[in-house]
PDB file of C-alpha atoms in Angstrom:
ATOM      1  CA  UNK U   1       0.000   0.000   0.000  1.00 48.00           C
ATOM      2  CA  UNK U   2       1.274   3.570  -0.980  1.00 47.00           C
ATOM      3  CA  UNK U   3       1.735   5.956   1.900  1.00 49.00           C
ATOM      4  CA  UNK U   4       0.549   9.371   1.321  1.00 55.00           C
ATOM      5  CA  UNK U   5       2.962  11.941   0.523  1.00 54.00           C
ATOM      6  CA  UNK U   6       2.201  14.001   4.283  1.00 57.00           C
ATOM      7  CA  UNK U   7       2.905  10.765   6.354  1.00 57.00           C
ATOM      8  CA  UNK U   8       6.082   9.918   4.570  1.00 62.00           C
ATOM      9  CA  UNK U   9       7.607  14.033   4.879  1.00 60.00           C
ATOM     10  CA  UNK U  10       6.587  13.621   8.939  1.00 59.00           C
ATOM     11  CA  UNK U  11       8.456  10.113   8.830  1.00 63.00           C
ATOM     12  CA  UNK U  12      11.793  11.785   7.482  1.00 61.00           C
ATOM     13  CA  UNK U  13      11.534  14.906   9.761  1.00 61.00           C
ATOM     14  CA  UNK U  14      11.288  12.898  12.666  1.00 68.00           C
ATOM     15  CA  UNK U  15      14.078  11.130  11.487  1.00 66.00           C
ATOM     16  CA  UNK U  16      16.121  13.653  10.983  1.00 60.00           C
ATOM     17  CA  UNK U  17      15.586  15.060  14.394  1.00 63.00           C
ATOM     18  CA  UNK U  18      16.395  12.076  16.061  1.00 63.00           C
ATOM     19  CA  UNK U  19      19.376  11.668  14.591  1.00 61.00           C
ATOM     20  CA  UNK U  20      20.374  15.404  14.854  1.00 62.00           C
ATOM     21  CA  UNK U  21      19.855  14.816  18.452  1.00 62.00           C
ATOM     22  CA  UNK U  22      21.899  11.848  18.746  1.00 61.00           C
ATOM     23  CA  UNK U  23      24.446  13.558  17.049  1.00 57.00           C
ATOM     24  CA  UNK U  24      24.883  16.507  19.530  1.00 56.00           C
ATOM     25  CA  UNK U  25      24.595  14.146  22.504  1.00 61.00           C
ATOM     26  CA  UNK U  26      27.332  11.870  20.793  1.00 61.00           C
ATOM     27  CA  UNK U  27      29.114  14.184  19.526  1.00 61.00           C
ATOM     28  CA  UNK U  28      28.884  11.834  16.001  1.00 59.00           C
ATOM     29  CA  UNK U  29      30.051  13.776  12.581  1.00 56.00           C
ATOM     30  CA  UNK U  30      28.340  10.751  10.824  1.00 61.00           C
ATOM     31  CA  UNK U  31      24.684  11.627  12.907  1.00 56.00           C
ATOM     32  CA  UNK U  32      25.088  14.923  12.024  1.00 59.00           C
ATOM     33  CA  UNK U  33      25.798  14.473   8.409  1.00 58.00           C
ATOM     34  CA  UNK U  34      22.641  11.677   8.481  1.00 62.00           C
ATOM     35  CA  UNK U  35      20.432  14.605   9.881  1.00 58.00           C
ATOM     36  CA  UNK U  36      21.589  17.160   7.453  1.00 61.00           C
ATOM     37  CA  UNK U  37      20.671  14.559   4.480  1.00 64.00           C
ATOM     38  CA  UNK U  38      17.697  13.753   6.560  1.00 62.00           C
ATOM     39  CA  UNK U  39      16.519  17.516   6.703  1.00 60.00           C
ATOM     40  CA  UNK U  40      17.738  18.155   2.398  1.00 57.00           C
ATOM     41  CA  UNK U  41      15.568  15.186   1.583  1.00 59.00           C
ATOM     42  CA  UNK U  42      12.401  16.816   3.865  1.00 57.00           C
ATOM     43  CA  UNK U  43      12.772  20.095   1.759  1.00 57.00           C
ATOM     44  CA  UNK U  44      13.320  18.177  -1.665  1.00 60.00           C
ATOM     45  CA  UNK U  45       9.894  16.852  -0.511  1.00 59.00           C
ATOM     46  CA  UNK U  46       8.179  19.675   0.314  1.00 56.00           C
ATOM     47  CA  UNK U  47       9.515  21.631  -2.788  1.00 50.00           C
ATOM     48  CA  UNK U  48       8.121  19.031  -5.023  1.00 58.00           C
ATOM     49  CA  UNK U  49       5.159  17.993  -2.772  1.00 55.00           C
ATOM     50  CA  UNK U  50       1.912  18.012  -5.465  1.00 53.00           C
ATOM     51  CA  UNK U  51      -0.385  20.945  -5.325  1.00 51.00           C
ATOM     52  CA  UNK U  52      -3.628  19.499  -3.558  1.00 50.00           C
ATOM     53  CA  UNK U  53      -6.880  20.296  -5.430  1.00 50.00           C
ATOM     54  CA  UNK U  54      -9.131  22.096  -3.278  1.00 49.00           C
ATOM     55  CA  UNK U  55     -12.742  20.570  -2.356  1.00 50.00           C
ATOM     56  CA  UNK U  56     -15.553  21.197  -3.710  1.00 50.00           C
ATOM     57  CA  UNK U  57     -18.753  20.622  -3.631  1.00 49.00           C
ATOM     58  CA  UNK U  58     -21.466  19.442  -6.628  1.00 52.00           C
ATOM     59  CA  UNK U  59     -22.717  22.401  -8.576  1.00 50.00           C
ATOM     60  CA  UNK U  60     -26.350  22.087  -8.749  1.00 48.00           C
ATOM     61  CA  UNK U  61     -27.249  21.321 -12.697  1.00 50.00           C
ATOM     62  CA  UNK U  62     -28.112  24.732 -14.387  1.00 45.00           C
ATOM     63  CA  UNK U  63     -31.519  25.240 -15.398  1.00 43.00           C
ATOM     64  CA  UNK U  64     -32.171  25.811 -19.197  1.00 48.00           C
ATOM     65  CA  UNK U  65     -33.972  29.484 -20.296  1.00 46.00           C
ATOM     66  CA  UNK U  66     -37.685  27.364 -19.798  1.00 40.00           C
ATOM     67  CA  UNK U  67     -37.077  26.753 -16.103  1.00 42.00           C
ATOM     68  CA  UNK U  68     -35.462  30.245 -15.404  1.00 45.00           C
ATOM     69  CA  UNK U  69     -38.332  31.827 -16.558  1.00 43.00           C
ATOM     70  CA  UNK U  70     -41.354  29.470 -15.363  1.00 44.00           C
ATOM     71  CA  UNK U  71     -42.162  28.300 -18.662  1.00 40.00           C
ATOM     72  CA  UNK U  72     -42.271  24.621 -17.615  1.00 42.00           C
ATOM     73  CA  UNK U  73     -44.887  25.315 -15.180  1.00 40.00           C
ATOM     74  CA  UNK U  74     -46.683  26.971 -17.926  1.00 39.00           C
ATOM     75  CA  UNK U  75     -46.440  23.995 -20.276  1.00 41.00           C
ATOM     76  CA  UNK U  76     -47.808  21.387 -17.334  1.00 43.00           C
ATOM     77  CA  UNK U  77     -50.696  23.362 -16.450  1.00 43.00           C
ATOM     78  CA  UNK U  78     -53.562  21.761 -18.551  1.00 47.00           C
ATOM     79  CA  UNK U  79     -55.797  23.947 -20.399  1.00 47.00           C
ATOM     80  CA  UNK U  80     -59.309  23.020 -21.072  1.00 53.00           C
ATOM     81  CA  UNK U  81     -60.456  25.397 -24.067  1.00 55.00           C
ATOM     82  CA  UNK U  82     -63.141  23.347 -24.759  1.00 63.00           C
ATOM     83  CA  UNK U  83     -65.906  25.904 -23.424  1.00 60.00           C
ATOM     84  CA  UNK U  84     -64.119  28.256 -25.575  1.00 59.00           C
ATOM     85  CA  UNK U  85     -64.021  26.272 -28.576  1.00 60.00           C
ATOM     86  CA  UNK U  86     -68.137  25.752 -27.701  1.00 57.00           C
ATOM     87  CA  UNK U  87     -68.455  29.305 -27.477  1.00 58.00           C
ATOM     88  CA  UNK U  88     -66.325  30.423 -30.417  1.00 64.00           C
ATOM     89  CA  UNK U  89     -68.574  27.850 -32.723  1.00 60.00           C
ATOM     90  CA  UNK U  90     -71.702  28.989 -31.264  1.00 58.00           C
ATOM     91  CA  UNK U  91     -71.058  33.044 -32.055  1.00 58.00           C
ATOM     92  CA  UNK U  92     -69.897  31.566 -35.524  1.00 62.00           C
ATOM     93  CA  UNK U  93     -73.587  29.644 -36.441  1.00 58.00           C
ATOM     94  CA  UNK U  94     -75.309  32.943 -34.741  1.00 56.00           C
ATOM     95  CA  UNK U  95     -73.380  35.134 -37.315  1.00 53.00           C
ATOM     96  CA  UNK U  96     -74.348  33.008 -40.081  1.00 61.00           C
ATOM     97  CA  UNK U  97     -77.690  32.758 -38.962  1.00 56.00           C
ATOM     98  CA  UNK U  98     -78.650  36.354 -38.870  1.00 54.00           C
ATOM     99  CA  UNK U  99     -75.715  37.759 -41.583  1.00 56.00           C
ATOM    100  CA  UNK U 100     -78.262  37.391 -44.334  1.00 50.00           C
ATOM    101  CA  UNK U 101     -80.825  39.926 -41.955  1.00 50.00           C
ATOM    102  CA  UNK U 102     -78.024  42.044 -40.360  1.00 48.00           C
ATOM    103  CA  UNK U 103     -76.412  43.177 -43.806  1.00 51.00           C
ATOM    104  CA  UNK U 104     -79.741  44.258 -45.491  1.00 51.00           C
ATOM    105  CA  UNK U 105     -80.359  47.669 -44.889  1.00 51.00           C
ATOM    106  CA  UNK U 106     -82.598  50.232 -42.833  1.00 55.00           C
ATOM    107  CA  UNK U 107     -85.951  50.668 -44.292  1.00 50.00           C
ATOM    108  CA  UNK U 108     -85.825  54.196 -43.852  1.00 52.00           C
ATOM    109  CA  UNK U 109     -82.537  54.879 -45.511  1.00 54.00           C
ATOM    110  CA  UNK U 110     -83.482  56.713 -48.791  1.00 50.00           C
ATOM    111  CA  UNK U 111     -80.354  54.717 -50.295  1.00 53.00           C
ATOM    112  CA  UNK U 112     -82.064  51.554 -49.267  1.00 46.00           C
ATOM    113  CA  UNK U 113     -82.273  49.083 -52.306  1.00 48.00           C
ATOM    114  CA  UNK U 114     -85.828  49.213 -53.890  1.00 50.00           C
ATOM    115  CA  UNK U 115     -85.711  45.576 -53.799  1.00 76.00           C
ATOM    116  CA  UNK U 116     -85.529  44.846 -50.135  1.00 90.00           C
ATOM    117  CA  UNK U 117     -87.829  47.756 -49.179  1.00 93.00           C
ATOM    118  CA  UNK U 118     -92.065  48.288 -50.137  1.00 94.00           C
ATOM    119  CA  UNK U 119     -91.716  52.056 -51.764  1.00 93.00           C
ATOM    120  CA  UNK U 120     -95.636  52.218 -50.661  1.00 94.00           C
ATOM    121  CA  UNK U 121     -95.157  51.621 -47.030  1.00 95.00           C
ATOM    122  CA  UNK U 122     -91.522  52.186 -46.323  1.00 95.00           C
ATOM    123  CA  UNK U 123     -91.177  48.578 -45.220  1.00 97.00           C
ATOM    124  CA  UNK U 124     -89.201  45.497 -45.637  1.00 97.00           C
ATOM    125  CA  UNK U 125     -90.348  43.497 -48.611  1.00 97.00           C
ATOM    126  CA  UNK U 126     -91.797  39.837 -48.117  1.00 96.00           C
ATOM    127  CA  UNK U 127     -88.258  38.550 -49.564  1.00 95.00           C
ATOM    128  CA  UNK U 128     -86.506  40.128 -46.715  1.00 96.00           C
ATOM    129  CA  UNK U 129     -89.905  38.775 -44.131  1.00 97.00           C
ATOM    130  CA  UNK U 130     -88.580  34.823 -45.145  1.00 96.00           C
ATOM    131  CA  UNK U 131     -85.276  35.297 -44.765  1.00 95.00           C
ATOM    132  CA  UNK U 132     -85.487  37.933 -40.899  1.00 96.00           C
ATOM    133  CA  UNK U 133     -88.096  34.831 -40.028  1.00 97.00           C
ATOM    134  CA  UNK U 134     -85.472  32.023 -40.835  1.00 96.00           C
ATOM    135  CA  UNK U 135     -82.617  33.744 -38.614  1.00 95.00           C
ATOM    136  CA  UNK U 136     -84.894  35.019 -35.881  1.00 96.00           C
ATOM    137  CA  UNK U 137     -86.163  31.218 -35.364  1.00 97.00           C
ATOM    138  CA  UNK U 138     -82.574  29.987 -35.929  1.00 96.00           C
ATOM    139  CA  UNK U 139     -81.785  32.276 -33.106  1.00 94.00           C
ATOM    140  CA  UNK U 140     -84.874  30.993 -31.045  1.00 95.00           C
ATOM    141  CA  UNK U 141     -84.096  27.580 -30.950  1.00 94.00           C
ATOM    142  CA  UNK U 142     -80.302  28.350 -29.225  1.00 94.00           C
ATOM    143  CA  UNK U 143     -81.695  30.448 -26.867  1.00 93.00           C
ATOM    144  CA  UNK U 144     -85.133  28.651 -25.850  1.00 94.00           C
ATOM    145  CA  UNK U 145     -87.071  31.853 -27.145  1.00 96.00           C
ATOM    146  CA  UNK U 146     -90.735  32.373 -28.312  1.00 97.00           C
ATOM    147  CA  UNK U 147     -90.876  34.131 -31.510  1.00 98.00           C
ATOM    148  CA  UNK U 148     -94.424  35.645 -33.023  1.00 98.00           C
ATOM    149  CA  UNK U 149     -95.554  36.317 -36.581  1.00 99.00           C
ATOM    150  CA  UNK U 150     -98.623  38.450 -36.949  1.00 99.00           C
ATOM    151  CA  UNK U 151    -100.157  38.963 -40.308  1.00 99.00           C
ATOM    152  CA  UNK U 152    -102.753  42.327 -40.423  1.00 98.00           C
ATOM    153  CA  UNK U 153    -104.924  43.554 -43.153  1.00 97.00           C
ATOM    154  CA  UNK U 154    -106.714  46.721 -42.971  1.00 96.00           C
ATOM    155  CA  UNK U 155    -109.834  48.733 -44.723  1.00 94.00           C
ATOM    156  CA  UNK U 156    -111.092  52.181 -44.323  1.00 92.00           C
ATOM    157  CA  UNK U 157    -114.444  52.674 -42.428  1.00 87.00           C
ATOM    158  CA  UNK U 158    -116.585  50.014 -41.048  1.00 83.00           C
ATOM    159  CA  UNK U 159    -116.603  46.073 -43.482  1.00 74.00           C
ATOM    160  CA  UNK U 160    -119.820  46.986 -45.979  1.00 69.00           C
ATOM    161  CA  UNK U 161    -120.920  46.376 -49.217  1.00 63.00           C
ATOM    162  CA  UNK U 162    -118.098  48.772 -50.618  1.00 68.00           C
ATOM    163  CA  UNK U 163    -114.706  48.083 -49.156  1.00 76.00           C
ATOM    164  CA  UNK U 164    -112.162  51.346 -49.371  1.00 84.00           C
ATOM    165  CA  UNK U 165    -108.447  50.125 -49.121  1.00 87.00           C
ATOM    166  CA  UNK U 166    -106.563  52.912 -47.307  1.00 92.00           C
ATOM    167  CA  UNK U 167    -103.004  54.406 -48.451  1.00 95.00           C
ATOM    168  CA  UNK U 168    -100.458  51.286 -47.098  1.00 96.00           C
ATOM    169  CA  UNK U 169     -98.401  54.379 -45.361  1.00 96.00           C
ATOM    170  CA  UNK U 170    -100.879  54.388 -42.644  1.00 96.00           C
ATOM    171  CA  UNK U 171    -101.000  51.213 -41.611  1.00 97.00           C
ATOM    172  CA  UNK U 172     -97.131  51.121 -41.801  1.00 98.00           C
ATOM    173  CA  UNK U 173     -97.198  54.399 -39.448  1.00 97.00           C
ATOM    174  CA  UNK U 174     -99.147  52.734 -37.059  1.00 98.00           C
ATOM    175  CA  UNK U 175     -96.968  49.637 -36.740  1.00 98.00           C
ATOM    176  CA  UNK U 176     -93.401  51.442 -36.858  1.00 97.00           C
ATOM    177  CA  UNK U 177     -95.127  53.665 -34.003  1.00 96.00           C
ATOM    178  CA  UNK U 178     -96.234  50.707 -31.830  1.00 97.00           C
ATOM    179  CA  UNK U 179     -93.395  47.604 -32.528  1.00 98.00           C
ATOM    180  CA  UNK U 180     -89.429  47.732 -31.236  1.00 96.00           C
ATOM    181  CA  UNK U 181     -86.294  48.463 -32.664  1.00 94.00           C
ATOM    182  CA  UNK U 182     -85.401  44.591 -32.227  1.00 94.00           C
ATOM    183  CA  UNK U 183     -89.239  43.539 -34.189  1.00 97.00           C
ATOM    184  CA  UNK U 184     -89.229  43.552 -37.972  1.00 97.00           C
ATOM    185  CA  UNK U 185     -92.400  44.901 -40.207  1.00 98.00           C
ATOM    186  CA  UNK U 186     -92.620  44.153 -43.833  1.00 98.00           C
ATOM    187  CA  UNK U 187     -95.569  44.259 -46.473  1.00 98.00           C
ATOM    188  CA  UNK U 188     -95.858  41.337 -48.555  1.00 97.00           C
ATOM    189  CA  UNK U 189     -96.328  41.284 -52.195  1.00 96.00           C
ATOM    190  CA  UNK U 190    -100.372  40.415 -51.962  1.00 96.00           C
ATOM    191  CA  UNK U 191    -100.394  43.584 -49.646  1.00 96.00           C
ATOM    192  CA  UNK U 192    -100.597  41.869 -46.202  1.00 98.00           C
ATOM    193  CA  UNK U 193     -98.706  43.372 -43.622  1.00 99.00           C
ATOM    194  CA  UNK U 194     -96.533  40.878 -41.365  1.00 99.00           C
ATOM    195  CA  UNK U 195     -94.258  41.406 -38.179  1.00 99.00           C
ATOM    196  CA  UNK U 196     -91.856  39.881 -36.775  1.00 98.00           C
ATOM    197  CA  UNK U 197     -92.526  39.487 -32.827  1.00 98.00           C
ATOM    198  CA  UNK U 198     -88.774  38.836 -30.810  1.00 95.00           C
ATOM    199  CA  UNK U 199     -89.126  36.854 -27.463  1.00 96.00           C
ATOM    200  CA  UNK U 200     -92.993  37.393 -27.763  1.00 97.00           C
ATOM    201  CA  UNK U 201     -95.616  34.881 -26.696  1.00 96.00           C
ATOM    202  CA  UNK U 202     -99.087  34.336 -28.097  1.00 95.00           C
ATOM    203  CA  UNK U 203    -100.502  36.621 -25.527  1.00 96.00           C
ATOM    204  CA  UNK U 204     -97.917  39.539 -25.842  1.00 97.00           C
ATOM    205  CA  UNK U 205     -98.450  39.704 -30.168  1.00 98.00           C
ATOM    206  CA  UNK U 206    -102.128  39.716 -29.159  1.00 98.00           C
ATOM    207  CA  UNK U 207    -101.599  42.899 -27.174  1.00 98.00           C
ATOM    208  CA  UNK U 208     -98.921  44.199 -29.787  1.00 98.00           C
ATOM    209  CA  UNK U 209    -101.602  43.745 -32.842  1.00 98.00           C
ATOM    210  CA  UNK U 210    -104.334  45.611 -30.604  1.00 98.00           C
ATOM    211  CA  UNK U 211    -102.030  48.146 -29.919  1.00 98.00           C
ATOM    212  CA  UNK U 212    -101.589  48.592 -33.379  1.00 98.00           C
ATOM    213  CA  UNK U 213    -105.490  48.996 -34.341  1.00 97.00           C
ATOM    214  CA  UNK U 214    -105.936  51.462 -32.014  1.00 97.00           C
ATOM    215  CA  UNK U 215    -103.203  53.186 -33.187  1.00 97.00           C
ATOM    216  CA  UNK U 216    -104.615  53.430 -36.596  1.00 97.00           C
ATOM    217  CA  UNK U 217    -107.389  54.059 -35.267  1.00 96.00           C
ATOM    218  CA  UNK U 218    -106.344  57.728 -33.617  1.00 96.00           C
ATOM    219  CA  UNK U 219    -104.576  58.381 -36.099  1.00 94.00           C
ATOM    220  CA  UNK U 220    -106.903  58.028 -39.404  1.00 94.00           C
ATOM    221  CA  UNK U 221    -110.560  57.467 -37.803  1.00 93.00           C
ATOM    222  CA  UNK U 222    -112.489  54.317 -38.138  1.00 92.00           C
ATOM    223  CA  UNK U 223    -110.830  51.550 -39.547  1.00 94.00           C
ATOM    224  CA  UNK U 224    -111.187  48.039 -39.457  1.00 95.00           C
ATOM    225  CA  UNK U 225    -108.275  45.404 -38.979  1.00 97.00           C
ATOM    226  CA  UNK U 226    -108.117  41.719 -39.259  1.00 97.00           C
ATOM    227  CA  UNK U 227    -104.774  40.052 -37.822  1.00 99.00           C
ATOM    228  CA  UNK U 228    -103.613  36.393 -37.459  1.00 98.00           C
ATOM    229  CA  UNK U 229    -101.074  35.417 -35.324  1.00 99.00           C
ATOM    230  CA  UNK U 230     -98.625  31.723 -34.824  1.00 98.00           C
ATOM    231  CA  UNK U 231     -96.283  31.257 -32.418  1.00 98.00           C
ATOM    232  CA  UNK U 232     -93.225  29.650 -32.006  1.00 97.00           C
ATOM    233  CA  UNK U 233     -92.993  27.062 -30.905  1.00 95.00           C
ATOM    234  CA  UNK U 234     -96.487  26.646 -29.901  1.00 95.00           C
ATOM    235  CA  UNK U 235     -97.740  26.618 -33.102  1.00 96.00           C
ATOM    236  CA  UNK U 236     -94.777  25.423 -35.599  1.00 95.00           C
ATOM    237  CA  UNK U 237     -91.015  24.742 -35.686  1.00 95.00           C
ATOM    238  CA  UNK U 238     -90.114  25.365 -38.954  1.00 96.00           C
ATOM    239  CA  UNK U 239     -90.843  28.963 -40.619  1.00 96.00           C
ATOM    240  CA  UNK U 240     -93.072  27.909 -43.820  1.00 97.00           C
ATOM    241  CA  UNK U 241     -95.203  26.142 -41.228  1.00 97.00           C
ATOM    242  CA  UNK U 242     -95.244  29.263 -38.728  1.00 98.00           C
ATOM    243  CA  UNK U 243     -96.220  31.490 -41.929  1.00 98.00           C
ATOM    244  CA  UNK U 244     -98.923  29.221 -43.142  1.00 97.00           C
ATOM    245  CA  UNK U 245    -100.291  28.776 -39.730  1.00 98.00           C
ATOM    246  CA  UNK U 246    -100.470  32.963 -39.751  1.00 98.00           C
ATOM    247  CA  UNK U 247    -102.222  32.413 -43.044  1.00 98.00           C
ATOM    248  CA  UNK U 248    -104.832  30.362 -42.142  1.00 98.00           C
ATOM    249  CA  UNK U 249    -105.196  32.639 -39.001  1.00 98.00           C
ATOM    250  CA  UNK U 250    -105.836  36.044 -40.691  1.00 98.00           C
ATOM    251  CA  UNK U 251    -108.439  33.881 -43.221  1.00 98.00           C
ATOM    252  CA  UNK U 252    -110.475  32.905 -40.407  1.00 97.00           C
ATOM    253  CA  UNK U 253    -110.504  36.478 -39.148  1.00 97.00           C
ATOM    254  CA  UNK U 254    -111.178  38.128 -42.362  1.00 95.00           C
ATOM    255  CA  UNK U 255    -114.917  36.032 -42.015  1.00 94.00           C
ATOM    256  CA  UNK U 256    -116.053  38.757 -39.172  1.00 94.00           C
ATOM    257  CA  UNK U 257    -117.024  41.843 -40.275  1.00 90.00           C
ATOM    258  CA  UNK U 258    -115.955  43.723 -37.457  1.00 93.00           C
ATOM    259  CA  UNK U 259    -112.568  43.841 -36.179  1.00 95.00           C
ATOM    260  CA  UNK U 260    -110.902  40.636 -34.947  1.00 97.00           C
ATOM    261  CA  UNK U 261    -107.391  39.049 -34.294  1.00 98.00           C
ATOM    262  CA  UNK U 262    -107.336  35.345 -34.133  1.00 98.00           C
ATOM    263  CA  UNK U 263    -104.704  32.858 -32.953  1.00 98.00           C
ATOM    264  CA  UNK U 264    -103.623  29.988 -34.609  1.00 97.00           C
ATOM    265  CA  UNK U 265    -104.693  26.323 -33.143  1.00 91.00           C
ATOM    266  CA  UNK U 266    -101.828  24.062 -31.751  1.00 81.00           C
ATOM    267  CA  UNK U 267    -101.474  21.287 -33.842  1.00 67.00           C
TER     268      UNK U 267
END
């Protein structure tokens, strides 16, 4: 076994003592001269005695730019963007829904396209009434929301013998002055007037469509109106269905002579 380099420089110094001591107590030239050797070899030793490398401890491993700066707790948290991905794809079906109805312009605009507007009445025309009805029940059906379609027709005076159609401007007057910004009114190409009813039960387009007669009424004297009114969902799901159920409605009214609003039956 190798002795380490310390233990074998303390083995030659004590040597060297001993023998220096020996040498003054004997008064020996040859102890002496052993101790000087004794005490050259201890400082060729020390001289070349290797440097020792200092100790030192593990450096903890370095962490890369994504630990400095958090990043890997930013990759493990999970993200659930599912609600947002639900979210994202139901704004995108409302948009397409209700583009068609959003893009077409306001009635009252005089730049308004004479294709989309009755020049009569100042209302929508009964291509834009198909395609408003479409979105607004597209828009029902996500959001669990009545919609109402009321169909009116109007004549001057009391129902006689002689019926007097009145200017369509009043009747449109009348309904602009009575419905909401969020309803739509349109005249259709037979010369029926039909709304649009938002979030509106059968009960509340009842009331709407009376409000509207009497409004005509103050406004232009005695007039007669005949309305029919479906609901949905009550009455239909899809919009051909809700319109002919309206139909039907205003048909059965038109056989009083007197004013009347009727309601179409459940099926």
């Amino acid at each position: 076994m190798t002795l380490p380099h310390r233990y074998i420089s303390l083995a030659i110094g004590i040597t060297g003592a001993v023998l220096g001591a020996s040498a003054v107590a004997l008064e020996s030239v040859w102890l002496g001269a052993a101790a000087g050797l004794a005490a050259l070899v201890l400082g060729i030793l020390a001289v070349i005695r290797p440097p020792v490398a200092p100790t030192t401890s593990p450096s903890p491993p370095v962490a890369d730019d994504a630990s400095d700066l958090g990043l890997g707790a930013v990759v493990a948290i999970p993200v659930d963007l599912d609600p947002a991905h639900r979210r994202i794809t139901d704004l995108e079906a409302e948009v397409t829904a209700l583009s068609d109805a959003a893009t077409l312009p306001n009635p009252r605009d005089d730049r308004t396209a004479p294709t989309l507007t009755d020049g009569p009445s100042g209302l929508f025309t009964e291509t834009y009434f198909h395609v408003a009805l479409e979105s607004r029940l597209a828009a029902a059906r996500r959001h669990l929301r009545p919609v109402a379609v009321t169909l009116m027709r109007s004549v001057e005076g009391p129902p006689g013998d002689t019926v007097v159609a009145p200017p369509p401007n009043r009747l449109a007057e009348a309904i602009r002055e009575t419905i909401r910004e969020a309803d739509i009114a349109c005249r259709l190409d037979d010369g029926t007037f039909a709304v649009v009813l938002e979030d509106t039960p059968e009960n509340g387009a009842v009331w709407t469509t009376e409000r509207i007669r009497r409004n005509l009424v103050s406004r232009h004297g005695t007039h007669t109106l005949w309305a029919g009114i479906a609901c949905y969902p009550a009455h239909a799901f899809a919009s051909d269905d809700l319109y002919r159920q309206a139909t039907q409605a205003l048909t059965a009214a038109q056989d009083w002579r007197q004013d009347r609003i009727e309601v179409a039956l459940s099926d």
